[in-house]
PDB file of C-alpha atoms in Angstrom:
ATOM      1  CA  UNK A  84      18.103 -39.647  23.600  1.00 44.00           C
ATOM      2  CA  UNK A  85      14.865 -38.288  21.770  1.00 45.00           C
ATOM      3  CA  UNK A  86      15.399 -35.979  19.523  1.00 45.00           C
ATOM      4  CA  UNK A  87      12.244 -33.277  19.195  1.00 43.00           C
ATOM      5  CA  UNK A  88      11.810 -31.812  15.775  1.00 40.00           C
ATOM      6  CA  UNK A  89      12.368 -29.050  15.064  1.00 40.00           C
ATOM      7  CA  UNK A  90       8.706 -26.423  15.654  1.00 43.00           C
ATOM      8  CA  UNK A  91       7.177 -24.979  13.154  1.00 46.00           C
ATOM      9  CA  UNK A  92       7.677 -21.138  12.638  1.00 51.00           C
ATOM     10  CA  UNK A  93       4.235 -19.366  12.326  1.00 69.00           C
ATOM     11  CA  UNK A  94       3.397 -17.606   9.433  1.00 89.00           C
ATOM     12  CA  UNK A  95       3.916 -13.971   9.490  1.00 97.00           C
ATOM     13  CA  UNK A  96       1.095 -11.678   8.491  1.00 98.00           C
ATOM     14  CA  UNK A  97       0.209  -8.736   6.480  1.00 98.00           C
ATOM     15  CA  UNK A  98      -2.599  -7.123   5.892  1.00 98.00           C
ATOM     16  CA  UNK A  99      -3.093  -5.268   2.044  1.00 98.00           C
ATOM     17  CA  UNK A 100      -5.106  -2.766   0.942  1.00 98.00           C
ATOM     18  CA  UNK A 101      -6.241  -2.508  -2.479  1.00 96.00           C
ATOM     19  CA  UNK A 102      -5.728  -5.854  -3.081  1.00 97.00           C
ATOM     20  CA  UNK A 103      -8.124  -6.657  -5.361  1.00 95.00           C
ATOM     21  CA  UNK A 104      -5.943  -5.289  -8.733  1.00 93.00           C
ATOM     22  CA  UNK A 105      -3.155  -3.858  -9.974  1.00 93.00           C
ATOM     23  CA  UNK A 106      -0.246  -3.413  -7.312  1.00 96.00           C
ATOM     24  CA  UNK A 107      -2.308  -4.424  -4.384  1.00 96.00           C
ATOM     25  CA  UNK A 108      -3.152  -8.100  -5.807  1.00 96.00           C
ATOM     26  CA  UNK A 109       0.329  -8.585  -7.120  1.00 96.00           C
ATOM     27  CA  UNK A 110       1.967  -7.898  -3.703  1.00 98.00           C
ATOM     28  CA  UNK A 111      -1.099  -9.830  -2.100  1.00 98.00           C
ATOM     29  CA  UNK A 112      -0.334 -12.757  -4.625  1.00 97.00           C
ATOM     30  CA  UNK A 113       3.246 -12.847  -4.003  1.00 97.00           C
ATOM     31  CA  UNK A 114       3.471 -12.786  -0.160  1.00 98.00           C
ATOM     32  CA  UNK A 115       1.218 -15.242  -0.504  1.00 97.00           C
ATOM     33  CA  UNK A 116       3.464 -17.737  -2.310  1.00 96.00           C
ATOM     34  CA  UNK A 117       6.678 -16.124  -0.084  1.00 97.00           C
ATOM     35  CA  UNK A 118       4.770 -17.879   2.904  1.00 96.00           C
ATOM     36  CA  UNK A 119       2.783 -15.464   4.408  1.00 98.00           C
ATOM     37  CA  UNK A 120      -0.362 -14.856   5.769  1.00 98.00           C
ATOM     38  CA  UNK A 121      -2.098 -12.206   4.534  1.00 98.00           C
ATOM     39  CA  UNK A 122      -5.501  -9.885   5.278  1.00 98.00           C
ATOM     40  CA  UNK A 123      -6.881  -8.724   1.893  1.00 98.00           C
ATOM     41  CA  UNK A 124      -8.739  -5.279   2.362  1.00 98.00           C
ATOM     42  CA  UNK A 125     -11.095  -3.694  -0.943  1.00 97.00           C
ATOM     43  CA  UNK A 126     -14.166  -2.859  -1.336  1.00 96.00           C
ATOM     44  CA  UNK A 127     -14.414  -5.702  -4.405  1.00 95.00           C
ATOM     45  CA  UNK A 128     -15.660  -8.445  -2.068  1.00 96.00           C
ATOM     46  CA  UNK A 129     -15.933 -11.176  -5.230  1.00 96.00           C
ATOM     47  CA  UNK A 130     -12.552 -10.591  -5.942  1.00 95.00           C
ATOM     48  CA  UNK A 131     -11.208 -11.383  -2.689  1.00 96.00           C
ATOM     49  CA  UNK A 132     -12.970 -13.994  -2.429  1.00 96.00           C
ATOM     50  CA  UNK A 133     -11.650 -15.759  -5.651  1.00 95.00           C
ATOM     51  CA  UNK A 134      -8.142 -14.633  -4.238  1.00 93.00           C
ATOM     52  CA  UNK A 135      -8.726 -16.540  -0.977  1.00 95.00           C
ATOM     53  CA  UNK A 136     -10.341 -19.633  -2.692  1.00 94.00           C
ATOM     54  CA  UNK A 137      -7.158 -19.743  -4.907  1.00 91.00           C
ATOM     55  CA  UNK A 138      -4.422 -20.012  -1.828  1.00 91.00           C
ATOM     56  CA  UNK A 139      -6.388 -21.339   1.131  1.00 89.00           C
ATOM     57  CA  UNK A 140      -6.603 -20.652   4.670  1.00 92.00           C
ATOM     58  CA  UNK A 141      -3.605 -18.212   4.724  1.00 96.00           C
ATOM     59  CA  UNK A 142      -5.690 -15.289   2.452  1.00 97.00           C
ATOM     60  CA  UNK A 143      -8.115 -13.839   4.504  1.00 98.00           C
ATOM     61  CA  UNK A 144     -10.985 -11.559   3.096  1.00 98.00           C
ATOM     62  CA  UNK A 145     -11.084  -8.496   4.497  1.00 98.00           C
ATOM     63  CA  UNK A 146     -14.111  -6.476   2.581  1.00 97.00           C
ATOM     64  CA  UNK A 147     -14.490  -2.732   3.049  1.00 97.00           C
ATOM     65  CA  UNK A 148     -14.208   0.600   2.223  1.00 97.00           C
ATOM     66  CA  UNK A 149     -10.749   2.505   3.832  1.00 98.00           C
ATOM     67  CA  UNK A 150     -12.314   5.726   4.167  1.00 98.00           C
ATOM     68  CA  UNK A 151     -15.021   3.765   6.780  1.00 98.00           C
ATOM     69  CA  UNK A 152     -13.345   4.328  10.054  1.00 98.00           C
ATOM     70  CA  UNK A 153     -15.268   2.132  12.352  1.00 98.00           C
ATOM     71  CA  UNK A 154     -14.931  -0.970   9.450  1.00 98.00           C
ATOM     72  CA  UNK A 155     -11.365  -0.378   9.411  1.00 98.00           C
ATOM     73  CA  UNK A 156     -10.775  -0.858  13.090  1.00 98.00           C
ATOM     74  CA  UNK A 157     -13.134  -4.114  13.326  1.00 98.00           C
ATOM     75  CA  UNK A 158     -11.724  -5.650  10.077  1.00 98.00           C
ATOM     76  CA  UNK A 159      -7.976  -5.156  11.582  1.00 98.00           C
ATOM     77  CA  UNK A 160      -8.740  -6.189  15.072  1.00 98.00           C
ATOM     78  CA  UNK A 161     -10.699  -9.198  13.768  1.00 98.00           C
ATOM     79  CA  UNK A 162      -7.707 -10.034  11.533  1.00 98.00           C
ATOM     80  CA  UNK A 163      -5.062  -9.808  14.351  1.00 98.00           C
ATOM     81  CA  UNK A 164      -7.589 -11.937  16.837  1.00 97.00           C
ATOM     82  CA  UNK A 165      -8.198 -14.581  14.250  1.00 96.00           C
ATOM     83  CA  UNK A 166      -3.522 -14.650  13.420  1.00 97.00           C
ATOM     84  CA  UNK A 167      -2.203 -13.689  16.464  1.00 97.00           C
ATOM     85  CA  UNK A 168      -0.515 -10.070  15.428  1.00 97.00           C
ATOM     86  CA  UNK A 169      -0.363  -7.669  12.655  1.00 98.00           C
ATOM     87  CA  UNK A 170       3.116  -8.063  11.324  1.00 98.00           C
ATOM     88  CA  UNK A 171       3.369  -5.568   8.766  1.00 98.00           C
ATOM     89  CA  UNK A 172       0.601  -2.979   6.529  1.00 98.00           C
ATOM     90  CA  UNK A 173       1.140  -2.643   3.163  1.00 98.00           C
ATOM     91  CA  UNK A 174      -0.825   0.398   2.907  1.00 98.00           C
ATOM     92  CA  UNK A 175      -1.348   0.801  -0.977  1.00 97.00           C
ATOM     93  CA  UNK A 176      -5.381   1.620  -1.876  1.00 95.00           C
ATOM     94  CA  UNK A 177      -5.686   4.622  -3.949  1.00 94.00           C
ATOM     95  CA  UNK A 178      -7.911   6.229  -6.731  1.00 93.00           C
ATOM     96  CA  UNK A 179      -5.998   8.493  -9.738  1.00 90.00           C
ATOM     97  CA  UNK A 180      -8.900  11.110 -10.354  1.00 92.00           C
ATOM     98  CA  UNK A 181      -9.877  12.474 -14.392  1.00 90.00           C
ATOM     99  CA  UNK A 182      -6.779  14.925 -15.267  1.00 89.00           C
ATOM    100  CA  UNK A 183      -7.987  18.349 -15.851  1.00 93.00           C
ATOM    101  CA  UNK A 184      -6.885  22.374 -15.661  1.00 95.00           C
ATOM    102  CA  UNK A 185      -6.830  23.381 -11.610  1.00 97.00           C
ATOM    103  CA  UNK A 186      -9.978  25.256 -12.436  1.00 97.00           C
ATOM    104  CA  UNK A 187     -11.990  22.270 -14.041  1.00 97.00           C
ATOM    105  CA  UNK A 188     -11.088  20.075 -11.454  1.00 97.00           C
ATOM    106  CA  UNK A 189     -14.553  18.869  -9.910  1.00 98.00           C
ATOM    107  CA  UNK A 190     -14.494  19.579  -6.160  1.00 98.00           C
ATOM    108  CA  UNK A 191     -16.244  16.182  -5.870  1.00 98.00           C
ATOM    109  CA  UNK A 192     -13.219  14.718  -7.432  1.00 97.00           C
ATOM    110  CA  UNK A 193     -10.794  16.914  -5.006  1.00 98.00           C
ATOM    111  CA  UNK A 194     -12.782  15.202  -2.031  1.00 98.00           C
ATOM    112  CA  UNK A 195     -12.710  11.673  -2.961  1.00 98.00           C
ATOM    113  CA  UNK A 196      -9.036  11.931  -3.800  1.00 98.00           C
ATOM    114  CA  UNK A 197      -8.302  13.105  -1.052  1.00 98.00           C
ATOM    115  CA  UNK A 198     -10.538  10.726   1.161  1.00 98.00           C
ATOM    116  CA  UNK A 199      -9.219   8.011  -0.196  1.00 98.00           C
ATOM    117  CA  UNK A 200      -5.961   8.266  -0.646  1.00 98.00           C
ATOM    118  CA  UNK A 201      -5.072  10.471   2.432  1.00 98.00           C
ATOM    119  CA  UNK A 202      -7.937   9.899   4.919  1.00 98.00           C
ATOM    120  CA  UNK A 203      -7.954   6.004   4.042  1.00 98.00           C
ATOM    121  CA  UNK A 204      -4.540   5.467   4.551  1.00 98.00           C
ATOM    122  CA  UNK A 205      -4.319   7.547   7.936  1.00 98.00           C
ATOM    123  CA  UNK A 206      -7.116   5.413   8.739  1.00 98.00           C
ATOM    124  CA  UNK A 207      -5.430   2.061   7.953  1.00 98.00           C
ATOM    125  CA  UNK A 208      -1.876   3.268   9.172  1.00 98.00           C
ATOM    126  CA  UNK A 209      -3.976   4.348  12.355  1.00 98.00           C
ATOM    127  CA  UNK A 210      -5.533   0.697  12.574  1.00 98.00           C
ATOM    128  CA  UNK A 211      -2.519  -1.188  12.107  1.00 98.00           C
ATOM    129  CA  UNK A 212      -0.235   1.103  14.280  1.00 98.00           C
ATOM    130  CA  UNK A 213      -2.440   0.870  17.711  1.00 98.00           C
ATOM    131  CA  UNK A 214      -2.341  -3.576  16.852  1.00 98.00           C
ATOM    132  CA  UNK A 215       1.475  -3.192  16.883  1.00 98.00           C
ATOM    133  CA  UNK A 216       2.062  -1.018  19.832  1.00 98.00           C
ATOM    134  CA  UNK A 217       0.053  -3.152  22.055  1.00 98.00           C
ATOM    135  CA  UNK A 218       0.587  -6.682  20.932  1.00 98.00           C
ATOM    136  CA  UNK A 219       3.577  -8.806  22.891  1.00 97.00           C
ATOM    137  CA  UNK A 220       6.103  -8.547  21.119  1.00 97.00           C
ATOM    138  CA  UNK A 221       5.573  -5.520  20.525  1.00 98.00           C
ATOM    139  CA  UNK A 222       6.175  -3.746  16.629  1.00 98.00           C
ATOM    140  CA  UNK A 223       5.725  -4.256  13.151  1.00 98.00           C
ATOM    141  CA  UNK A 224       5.882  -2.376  10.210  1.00 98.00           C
ATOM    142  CA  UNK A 225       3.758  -0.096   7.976  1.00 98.00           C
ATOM    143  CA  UNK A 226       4.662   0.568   4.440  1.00 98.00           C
ATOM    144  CA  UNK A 227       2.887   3.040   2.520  1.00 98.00           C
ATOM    145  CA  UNK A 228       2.506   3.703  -1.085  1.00 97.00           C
ATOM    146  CA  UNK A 229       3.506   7.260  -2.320  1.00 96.00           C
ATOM    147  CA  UNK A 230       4.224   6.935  -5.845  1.00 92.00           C
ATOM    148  CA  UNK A 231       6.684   9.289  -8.290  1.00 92.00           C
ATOM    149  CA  UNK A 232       3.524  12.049  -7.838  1.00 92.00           C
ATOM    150  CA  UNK A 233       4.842  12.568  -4.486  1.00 94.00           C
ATOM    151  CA  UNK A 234       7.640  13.795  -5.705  1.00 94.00           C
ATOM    152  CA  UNK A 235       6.886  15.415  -9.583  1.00 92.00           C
ATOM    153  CA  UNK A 236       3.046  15.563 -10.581  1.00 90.00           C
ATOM    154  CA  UNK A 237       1.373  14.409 -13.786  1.00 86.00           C
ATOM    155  CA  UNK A 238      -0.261  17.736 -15.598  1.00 87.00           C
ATOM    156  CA  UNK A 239      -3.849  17.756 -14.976  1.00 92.00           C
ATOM    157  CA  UNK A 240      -3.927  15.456 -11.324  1.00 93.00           C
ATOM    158  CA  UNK A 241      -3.107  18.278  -8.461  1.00 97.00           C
ATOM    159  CA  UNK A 242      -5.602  15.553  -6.555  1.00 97.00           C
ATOM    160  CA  UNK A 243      -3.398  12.705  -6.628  1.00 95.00           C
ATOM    161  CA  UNK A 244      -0.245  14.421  -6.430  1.00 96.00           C
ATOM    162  CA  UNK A 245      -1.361  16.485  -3.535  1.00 97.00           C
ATOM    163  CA  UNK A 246      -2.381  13.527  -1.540  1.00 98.00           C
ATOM    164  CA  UNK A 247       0.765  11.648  -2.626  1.00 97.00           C
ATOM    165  CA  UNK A 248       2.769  14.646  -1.127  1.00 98.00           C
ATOM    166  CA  UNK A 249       0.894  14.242   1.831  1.00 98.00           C
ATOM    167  CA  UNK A 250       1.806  10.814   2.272  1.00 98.00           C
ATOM    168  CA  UNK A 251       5.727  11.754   2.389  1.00 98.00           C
ATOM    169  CA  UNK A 252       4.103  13.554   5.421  1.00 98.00           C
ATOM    170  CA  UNK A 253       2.348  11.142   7.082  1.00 98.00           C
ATOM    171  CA  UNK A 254       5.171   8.151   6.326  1.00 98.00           C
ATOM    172  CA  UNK A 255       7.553  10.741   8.706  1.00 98.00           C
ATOM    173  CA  UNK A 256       5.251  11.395  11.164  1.00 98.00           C
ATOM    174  CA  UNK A 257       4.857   7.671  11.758  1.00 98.00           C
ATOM    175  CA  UNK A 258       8.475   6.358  11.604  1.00 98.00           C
ATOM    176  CA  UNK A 259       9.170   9.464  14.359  1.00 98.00           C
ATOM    177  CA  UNK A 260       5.578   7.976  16.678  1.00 98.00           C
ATOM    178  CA  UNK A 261       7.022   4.569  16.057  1.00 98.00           C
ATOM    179  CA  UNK A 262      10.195   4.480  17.305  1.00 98.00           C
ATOM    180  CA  UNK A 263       9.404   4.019  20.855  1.00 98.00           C
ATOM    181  CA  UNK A 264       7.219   0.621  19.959  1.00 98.00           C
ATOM    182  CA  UNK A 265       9.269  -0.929  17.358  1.00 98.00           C
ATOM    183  CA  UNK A 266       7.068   0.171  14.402  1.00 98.00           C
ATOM    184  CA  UNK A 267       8.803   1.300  11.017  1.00 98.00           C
ATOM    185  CA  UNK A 268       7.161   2.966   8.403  1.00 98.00           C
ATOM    186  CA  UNK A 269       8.235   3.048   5.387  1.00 98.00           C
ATOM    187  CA  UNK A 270       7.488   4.503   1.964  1.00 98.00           C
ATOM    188  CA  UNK A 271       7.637   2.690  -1.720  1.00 98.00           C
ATOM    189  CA  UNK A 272       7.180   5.297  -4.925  1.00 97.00           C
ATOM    190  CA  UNK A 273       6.156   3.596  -8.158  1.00 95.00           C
ATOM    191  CA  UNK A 274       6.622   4.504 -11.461  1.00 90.00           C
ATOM    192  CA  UNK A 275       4.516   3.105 -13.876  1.00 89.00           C
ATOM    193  CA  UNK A 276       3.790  -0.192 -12.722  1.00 89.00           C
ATOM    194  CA  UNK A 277       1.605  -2.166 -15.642  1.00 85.00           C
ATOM    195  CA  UNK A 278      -1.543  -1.884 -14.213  1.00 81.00           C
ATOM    196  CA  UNK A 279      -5.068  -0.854 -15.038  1.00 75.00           C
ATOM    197  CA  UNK A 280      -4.564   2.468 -13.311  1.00 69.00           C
ATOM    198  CA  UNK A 281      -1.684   3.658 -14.728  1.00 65.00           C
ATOM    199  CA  UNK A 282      -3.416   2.339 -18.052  1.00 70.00           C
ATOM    200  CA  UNK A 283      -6.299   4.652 -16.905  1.00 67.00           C
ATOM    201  CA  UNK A 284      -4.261   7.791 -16.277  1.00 64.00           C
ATOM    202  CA  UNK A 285      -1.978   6.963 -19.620  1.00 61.00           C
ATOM    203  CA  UNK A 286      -4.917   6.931 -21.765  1.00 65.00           C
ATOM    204  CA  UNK A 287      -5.727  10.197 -20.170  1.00 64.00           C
ATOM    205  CA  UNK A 288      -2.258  12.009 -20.965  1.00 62.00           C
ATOM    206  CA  UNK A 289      -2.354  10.209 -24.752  1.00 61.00           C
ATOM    207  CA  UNK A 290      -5.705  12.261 -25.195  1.00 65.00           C
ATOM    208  CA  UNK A 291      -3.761  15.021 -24.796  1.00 64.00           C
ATOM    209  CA  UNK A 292      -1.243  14.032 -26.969  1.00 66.00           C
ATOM    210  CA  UNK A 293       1.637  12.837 -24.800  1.00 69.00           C
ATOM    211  CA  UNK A 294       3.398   9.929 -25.828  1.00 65.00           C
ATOM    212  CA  UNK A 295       2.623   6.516 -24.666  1.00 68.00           C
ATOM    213  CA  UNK A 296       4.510   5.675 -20.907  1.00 74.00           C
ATOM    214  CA  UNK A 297       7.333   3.578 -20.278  1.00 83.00           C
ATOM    215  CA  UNK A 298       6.065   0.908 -17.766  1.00 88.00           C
ATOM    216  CA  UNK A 299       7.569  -2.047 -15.923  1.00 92.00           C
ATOM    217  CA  UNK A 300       6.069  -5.643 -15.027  1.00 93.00           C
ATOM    218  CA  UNK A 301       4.193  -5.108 -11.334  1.00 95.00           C
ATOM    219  CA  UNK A 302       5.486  -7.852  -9.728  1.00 95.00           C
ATOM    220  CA  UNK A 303       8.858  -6.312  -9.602  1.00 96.00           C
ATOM    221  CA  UNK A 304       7.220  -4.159  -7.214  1.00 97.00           C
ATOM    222  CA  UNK A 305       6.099  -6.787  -5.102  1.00 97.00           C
ATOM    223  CA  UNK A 306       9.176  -7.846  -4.747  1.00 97.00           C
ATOM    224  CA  UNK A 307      10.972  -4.589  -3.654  1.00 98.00           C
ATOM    225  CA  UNK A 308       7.736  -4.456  -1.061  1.00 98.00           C
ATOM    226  CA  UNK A 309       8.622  -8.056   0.198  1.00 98.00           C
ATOM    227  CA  UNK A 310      11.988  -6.987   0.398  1.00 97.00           C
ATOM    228  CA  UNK A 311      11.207  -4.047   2.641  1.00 98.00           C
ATOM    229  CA  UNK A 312       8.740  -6.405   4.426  1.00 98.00           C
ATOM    230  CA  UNK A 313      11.337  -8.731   5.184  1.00 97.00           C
ATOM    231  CA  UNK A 314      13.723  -6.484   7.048  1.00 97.00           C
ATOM    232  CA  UNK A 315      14.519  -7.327  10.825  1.00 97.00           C
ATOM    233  CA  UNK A 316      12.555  -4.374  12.917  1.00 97.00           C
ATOM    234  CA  UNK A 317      16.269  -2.914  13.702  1.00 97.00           C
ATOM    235  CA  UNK A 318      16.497  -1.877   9.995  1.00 97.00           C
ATOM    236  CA  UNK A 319      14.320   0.387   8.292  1.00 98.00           C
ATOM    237  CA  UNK A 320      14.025   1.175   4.210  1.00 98.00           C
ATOM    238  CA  UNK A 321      12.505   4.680   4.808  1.00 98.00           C
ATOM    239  CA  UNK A 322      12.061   5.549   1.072  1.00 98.00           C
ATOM    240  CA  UNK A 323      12.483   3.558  -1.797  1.00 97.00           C
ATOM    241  CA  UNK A 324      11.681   4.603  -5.219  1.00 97.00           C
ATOM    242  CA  UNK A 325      11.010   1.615  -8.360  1.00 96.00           C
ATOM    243  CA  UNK A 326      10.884   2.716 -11.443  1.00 94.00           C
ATOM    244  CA  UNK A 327      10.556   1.943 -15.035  1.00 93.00           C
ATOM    245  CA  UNK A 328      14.183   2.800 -16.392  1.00 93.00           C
ATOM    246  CA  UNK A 329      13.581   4.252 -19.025  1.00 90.00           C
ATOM    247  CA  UNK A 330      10.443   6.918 -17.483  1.00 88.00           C
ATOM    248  CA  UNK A 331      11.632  10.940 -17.764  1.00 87.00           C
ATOM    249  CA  UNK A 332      11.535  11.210 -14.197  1.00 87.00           C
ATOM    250  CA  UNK A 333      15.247  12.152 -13.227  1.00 85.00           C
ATOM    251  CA  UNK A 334      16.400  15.342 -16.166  1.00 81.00           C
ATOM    252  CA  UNK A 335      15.744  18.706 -16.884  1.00 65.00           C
ATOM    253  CA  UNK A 336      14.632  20.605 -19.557  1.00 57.00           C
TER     254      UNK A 336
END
C-alpha cells in the first residue's frame, strides 16, 4: 500500500500596516520568519520593496497611503486574490504629532492625526473585515494598535491620545460586528517600544525637561502580536497591554 505524503499546509496571511519601520517592520519581519505570508502596506514604497527582496515571494508590497479609501480596498482585494484569504490585519500605521499646549496645537496637526490614525485604521479594519466575512471559510482576525495613550496621555499630544482613545472604540465595535462571521478584533497597547517614533516623541518630552523613557526591544512586541495572531478563531485576546517594566504607567502621585 502507497503511502501519500503528507500535503503541504498553506501559508497563512497577514496583511501590515506601517510596515516600513519601527513596530510595523518588526512584526512584518518576524511573521515573516514564523512562516507567514504577509501584505506590507506604507506609503515608503523603497522600503517595502527592500523588505520583499530580502524574504521572497511570501512579502508582498502593498504601497499606499491608509487614509486613501479607494487604494485601500484595491490593495486588500488584490492581496486576498493573489493568497487566497486575508487571515488576519495587523492594523498598526500611525503618526505621533509635535507636543504642544491644547491652544498651540496646529489644527492641521489635529486633522492629520486624526486622519491617520483614526480614519486610516477604520479604513483598513473596514477593508480587511468585508475580505473575512465573505471568504469560505469564513473569519479572521483584526488586531489594532492602541498604545498606553489610549489609556493615560503624554502632556502636550491630545492628537494622538484622542485618536488612541478612539481606537478602544472602534476595537469594541468590531469584536461586537464580528461575532456573527468569525472575525476577532483585538487590541495591543505599547509602551515604549525602541523605535524611531517613540525616539521622536522622547526627544520632544526631554526638551521639556522630562527625563529620558524607559523603553523595551520591539521585537518583543512582535511576538506578543504573533501570539495573538496565532490564536484559534474560538479564542480571542481582546486587550493586551506590553510594556517596558520599568515605565510610570501603573502609580499615583
Amino acid at each position: 500500500m502507497t503511502t501519500m505524503p503528507p500535503k503541504t499546509m498553506p501559508s497563512k496571511t497577514m496583511i501590515v500596516t506601517g510596515a516600513s519601520s519601527g513596530i510595523g517592520l518588526a512584526v512584518a519581519e518576524h511573521m515573516l520568519a514564523a512562516g507567514w505570508t504577509i501584505g506590507l502596506v506604507a506609503r515608503r514604497a523603497d522600503r517595502l520593496e527592500a523588505l520583499a527582496a530580502a524574504h521572497g515571494e511570501r512579502a508582498i508590497p502593498m504601497p499606499l497611503d491608509v487614509t486613501d479609501a479607494a487604494a485601500v480596498d484595491e490593495a486588500f482585494a488584490r492581496f486576498a486574490e493573489q493568497t487566497g484569504r486575508l487571515d488576519a490585519l495587523f492594523d498598526n500605521a500611525g503618526v505621533f504629532t509635535p507636543t504642544a499646549p491644547l491652544d498651540e496645537i496646529a489644527v492641521e496637526d489635529w486633522r492629520r492625526a486624526v486622519d491617520v490614525n483614526l480614519t486610516g485604521m477604520f479604513l483598513c479594519a473596514r477593508a480587511a473585515f468585508g475580505l473575512m466575512r465573505r471568504q469560505s471559510p469564513q473569519g479572521g482576525r483584526i488586531i489594532l494598535n492602541g498604545s498606553i495613550s489610549a489609556h493615560v496621555p503624554r502632556a502636550g499630544a491630545a492628537p494622538y491620545t484622542a485618536t488612541k482613545h478612539a481606537i478602544t472604540g472602534l476595537t469594541k465595535q468590531i469584536a461586537l460586528d464580528g461575532r456573527p462571521y468569525d472575525i476577532a478584533a483585538s487590541q495591543i497597547d505599547i509602551g515604549n517600544a525602541d523605535t524611531e517614533l517613540l525616539r521622536d516623541a522622547a526627544k520632544q518630552a526631554m526638551d521639556r525637561g522630562d527625563p529620558p523613557p524607559h523603553v523595551m526591544d520591539v521585537a518583543d512586541v512582535a511576538r506578543a502580536v504573533h501570539l495573538m495572531a496565532d490564536l484559534p478563531l474560538s479564542s480571542n485576546i481582546l486587550f493586551q497591554t506590553i510594556m517596558a517594566t520599568k515605565m510610570p504607567y501603573v502609580g499615583r502621585g
